[in-house]
Tab-separated table of C-alpha atoms in Angstrom:
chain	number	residue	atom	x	y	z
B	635	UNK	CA	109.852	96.220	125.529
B	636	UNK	CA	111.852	93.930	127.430
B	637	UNK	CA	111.043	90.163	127.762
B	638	UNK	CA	109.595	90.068	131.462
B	639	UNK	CA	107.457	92.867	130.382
B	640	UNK	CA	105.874	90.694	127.307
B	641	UNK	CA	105.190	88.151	129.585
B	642	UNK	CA	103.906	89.742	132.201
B	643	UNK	CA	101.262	91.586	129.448
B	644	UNK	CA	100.721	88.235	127.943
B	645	UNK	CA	99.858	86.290	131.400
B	646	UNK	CA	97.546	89.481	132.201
B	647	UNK	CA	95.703	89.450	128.913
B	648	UNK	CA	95.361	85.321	129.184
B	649	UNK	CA	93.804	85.997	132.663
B	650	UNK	CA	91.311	88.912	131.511
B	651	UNK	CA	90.275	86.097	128.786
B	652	UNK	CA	88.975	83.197	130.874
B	653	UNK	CA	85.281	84.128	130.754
B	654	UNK	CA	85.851	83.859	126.966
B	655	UNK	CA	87.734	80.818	126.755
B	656	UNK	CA	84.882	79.063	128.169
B	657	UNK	CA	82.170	79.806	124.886
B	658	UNK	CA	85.216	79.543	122.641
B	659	UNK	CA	85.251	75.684	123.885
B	660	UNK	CA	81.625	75.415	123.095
B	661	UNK	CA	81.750	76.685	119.809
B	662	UNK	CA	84.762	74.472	119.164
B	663	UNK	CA	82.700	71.633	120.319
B	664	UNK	CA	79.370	72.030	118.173
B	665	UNK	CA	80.926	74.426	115.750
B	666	UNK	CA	84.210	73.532	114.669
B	667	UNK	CA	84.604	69.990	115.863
B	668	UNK	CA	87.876	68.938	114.086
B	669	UNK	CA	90.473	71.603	115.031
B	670	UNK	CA	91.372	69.997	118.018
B	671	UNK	CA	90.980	70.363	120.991
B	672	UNK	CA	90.700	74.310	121.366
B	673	UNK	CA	93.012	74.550	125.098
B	674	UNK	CA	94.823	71.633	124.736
B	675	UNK	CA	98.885	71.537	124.776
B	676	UNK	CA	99.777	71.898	120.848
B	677	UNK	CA	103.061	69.918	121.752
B	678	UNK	CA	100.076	67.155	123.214
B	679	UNK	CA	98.733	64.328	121.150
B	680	UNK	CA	95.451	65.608	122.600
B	681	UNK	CA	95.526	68.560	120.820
B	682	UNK	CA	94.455	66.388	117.685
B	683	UNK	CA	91.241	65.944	116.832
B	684	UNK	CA	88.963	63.014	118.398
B	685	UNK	CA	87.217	61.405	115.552
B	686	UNK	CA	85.276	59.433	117.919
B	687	UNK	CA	83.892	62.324	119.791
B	688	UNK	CA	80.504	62.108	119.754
B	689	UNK	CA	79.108	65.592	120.617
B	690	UNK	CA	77.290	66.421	117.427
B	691	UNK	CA	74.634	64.273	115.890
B	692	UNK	CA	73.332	67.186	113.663
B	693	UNK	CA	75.928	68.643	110.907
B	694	UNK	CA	74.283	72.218	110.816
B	695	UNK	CA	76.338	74.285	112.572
B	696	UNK	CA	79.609	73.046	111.299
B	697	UNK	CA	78.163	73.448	107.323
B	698	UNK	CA	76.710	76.382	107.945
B	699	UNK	CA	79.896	77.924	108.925
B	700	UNK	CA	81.931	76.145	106.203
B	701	UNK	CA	79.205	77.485	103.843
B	702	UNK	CA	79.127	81.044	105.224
B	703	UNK	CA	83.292	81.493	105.195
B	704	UNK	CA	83.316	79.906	101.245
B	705	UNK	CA	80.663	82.664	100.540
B	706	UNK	CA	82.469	85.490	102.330
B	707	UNK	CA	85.760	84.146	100.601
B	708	UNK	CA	84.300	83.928	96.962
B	709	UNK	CA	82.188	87.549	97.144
B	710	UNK	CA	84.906	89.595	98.700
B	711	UNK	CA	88.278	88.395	98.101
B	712	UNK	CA	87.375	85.775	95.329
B	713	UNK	CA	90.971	84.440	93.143
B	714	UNK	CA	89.559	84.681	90.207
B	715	UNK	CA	88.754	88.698	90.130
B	716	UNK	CA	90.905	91.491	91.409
B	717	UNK	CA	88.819	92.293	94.665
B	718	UNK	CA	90.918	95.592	95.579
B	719	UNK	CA	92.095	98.720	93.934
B	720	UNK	CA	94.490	101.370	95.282
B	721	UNK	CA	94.063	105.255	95.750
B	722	UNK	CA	96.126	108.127	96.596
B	723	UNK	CA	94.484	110.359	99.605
B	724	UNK	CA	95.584	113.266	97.563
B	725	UNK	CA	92.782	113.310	94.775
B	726	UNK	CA	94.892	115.640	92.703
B	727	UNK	CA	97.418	112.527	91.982
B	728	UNK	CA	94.293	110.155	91.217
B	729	UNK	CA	93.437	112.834	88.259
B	730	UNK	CA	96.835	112.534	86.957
B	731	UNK	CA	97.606	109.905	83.893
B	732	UNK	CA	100.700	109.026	84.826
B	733	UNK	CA	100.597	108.275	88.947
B	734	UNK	CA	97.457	106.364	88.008
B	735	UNK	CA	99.137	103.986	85.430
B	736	UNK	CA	102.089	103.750	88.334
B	737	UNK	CA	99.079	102.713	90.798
B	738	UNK	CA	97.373	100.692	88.267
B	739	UNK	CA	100.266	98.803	87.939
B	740	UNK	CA	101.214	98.619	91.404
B	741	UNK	CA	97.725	96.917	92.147
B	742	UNK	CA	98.423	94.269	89.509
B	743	UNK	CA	101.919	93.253	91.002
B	744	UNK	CA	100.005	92.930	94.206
B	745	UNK	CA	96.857	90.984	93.201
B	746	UNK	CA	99.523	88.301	91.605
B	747	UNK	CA	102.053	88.350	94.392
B	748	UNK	CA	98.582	87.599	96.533
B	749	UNK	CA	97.682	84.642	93.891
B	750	UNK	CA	100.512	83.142	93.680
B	751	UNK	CA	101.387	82.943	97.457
B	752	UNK	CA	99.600	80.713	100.081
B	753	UNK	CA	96.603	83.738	100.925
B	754	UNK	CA	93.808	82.032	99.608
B	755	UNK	CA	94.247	78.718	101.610
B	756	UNK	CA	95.028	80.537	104.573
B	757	UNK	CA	92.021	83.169	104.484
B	758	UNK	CA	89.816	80.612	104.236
B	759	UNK	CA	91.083	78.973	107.692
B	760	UNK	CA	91.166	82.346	109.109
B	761	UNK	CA	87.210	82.757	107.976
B	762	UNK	CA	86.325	79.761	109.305
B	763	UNK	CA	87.406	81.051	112.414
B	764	UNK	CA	85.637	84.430	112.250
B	765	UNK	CA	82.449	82.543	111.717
B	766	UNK	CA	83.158	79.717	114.151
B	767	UNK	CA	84.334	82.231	117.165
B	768	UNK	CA	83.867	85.778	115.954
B	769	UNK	CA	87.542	86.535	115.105
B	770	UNK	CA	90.161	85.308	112.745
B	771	UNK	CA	93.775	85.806	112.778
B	772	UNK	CA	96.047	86.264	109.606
B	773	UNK	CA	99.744	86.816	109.654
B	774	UNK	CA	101.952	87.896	106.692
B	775	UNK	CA	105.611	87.502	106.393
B	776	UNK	CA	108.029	87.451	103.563
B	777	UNK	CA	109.860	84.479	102.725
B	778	UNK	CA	113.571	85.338	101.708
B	779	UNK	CA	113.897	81.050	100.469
B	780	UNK	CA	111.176	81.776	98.330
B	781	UNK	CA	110.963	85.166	97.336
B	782	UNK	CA	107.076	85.129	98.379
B	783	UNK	CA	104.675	86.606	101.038
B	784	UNK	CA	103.864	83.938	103.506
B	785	UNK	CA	100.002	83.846	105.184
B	786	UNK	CA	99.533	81.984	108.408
B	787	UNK	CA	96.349	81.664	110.168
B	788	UNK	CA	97.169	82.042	113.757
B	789	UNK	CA	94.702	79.840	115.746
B	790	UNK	CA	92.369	81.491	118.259
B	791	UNK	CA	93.779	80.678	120.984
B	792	UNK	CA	97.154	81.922	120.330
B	793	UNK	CA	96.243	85.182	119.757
B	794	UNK	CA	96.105	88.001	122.387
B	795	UNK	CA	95.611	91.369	121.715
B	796	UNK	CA	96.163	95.099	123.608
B	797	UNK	CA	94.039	97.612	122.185
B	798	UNK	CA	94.481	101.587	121.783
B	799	UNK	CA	92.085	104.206	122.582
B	800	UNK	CA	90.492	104.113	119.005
B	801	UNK	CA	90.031	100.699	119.667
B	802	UNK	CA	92.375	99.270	116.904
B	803	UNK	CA	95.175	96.269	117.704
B	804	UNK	CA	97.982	98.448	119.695
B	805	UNK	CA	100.270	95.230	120.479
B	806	UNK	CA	100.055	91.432	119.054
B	807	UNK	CA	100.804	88.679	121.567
B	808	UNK	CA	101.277	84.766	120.303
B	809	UNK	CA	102.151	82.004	122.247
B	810	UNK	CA	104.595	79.343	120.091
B	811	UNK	CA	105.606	76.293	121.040
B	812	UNK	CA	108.447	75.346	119.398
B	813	UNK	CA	111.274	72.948	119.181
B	814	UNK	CA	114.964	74.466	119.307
B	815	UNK	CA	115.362	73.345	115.459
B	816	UNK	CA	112.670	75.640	114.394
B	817	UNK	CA	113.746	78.566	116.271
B	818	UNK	CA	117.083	77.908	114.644
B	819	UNK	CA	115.709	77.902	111.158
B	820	UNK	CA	113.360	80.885	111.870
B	821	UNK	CA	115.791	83.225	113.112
B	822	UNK	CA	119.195	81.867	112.768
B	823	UNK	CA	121.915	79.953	115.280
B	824	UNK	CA	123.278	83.176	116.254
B	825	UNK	CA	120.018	85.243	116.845
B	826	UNK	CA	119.056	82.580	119.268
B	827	UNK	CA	119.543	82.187	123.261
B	828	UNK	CA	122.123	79.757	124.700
B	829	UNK	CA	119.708	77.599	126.100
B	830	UNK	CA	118.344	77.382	122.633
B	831	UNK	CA	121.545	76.796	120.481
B	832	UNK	CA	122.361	73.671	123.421
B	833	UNK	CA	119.418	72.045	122.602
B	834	UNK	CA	119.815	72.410	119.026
């Protein structure tokens, strides 16, 4: 897909969103008050957030949903448990001894890749979310520096989606804003545009 195309999908999917956008900003308001401001600029000092706002007098809402992401976290993808196991569809090679030590094994290399990387930080952000405005947005990406699986919780409002027919996530939109040194050190001086590799 070329660029022009991206955008134009992007624009088109920010426009069918503005109805939304509007109880997302209420819910940031009552329900998570200290993400910032939920449409500001996140080059802006404004996107900070306001300690001095005075919109709720009544911390309810805001425990409620730090209370009801810590549960979700802790009874279905708790640390200190392995909250998964793997299967083969074929249910002749789950009656075998041998591919189910390779799968047993192959679970446990996961579980500690997952515990040793940032996941757990990162899933509860992406919770808090979920509760606060009925989706949450993980990202994972390896880390060739470090070896390790990287989790980012992509805010809200950076997220657009395209669906398919079934319904599932057919193409993932973000906007970044960026400064020409971190595109550099994301993808590399020559994997960059001119304009980029100027300003760095």
């Amino acid at each position: 897909m070329k660029e022009t195309e991206i955008v134009k999908r992007y624009n088109a999917l920010k426009s069918d969103r503005s109805d939304v956008e509007e109880v997302w900003r209420l819910q940031e308001r009552f329900i998570r008050p200290l993400t910032g401001k939920f449409y500001s600029d996140n080059l802006e000092y404004d996107s900070k957030p306001d300690w001095r706002r005075r919109d709720i007098y009544d911390g309810t809402a805001p425990l409620a949903a730090q209370t009801l992401a810590a549960s979700i976290q802790g009874n279905l993808m708790s640390s200190s448990y392995r909250w998964f196991d793997f299967n083969y569809q074929n249910d002749e090679l789950n009656k075998k001894k041998d591919t189910r030590e390779w799968l047993e094994t192959a679970t446990e290399k996961v579980f500690y890749a997952l515990a040793q990387s940032n996941f757990d930080e990162e899933a509860n952000e992406s919770l808090l979310d979920l509760v606060g405005y009925g989706n949450g947005v993980m990202v994972e990406e390896w880390n060739p520096k470090t070896n390790e699986i990287d989790f980012v919780c992509v805010p809200v409002r950076e997220a657009y989606f395209e669906l398919d027919s079934s319904k599932n996530v057919y193409h993932f939109y973000r906007k970044l804003e960026w400064t020409a040194v971190q595109c550099v050190e994301k993808f590399g001086e020559d994997n960059v545009p001119k304009c980029i590799k100027d300003a760095y």
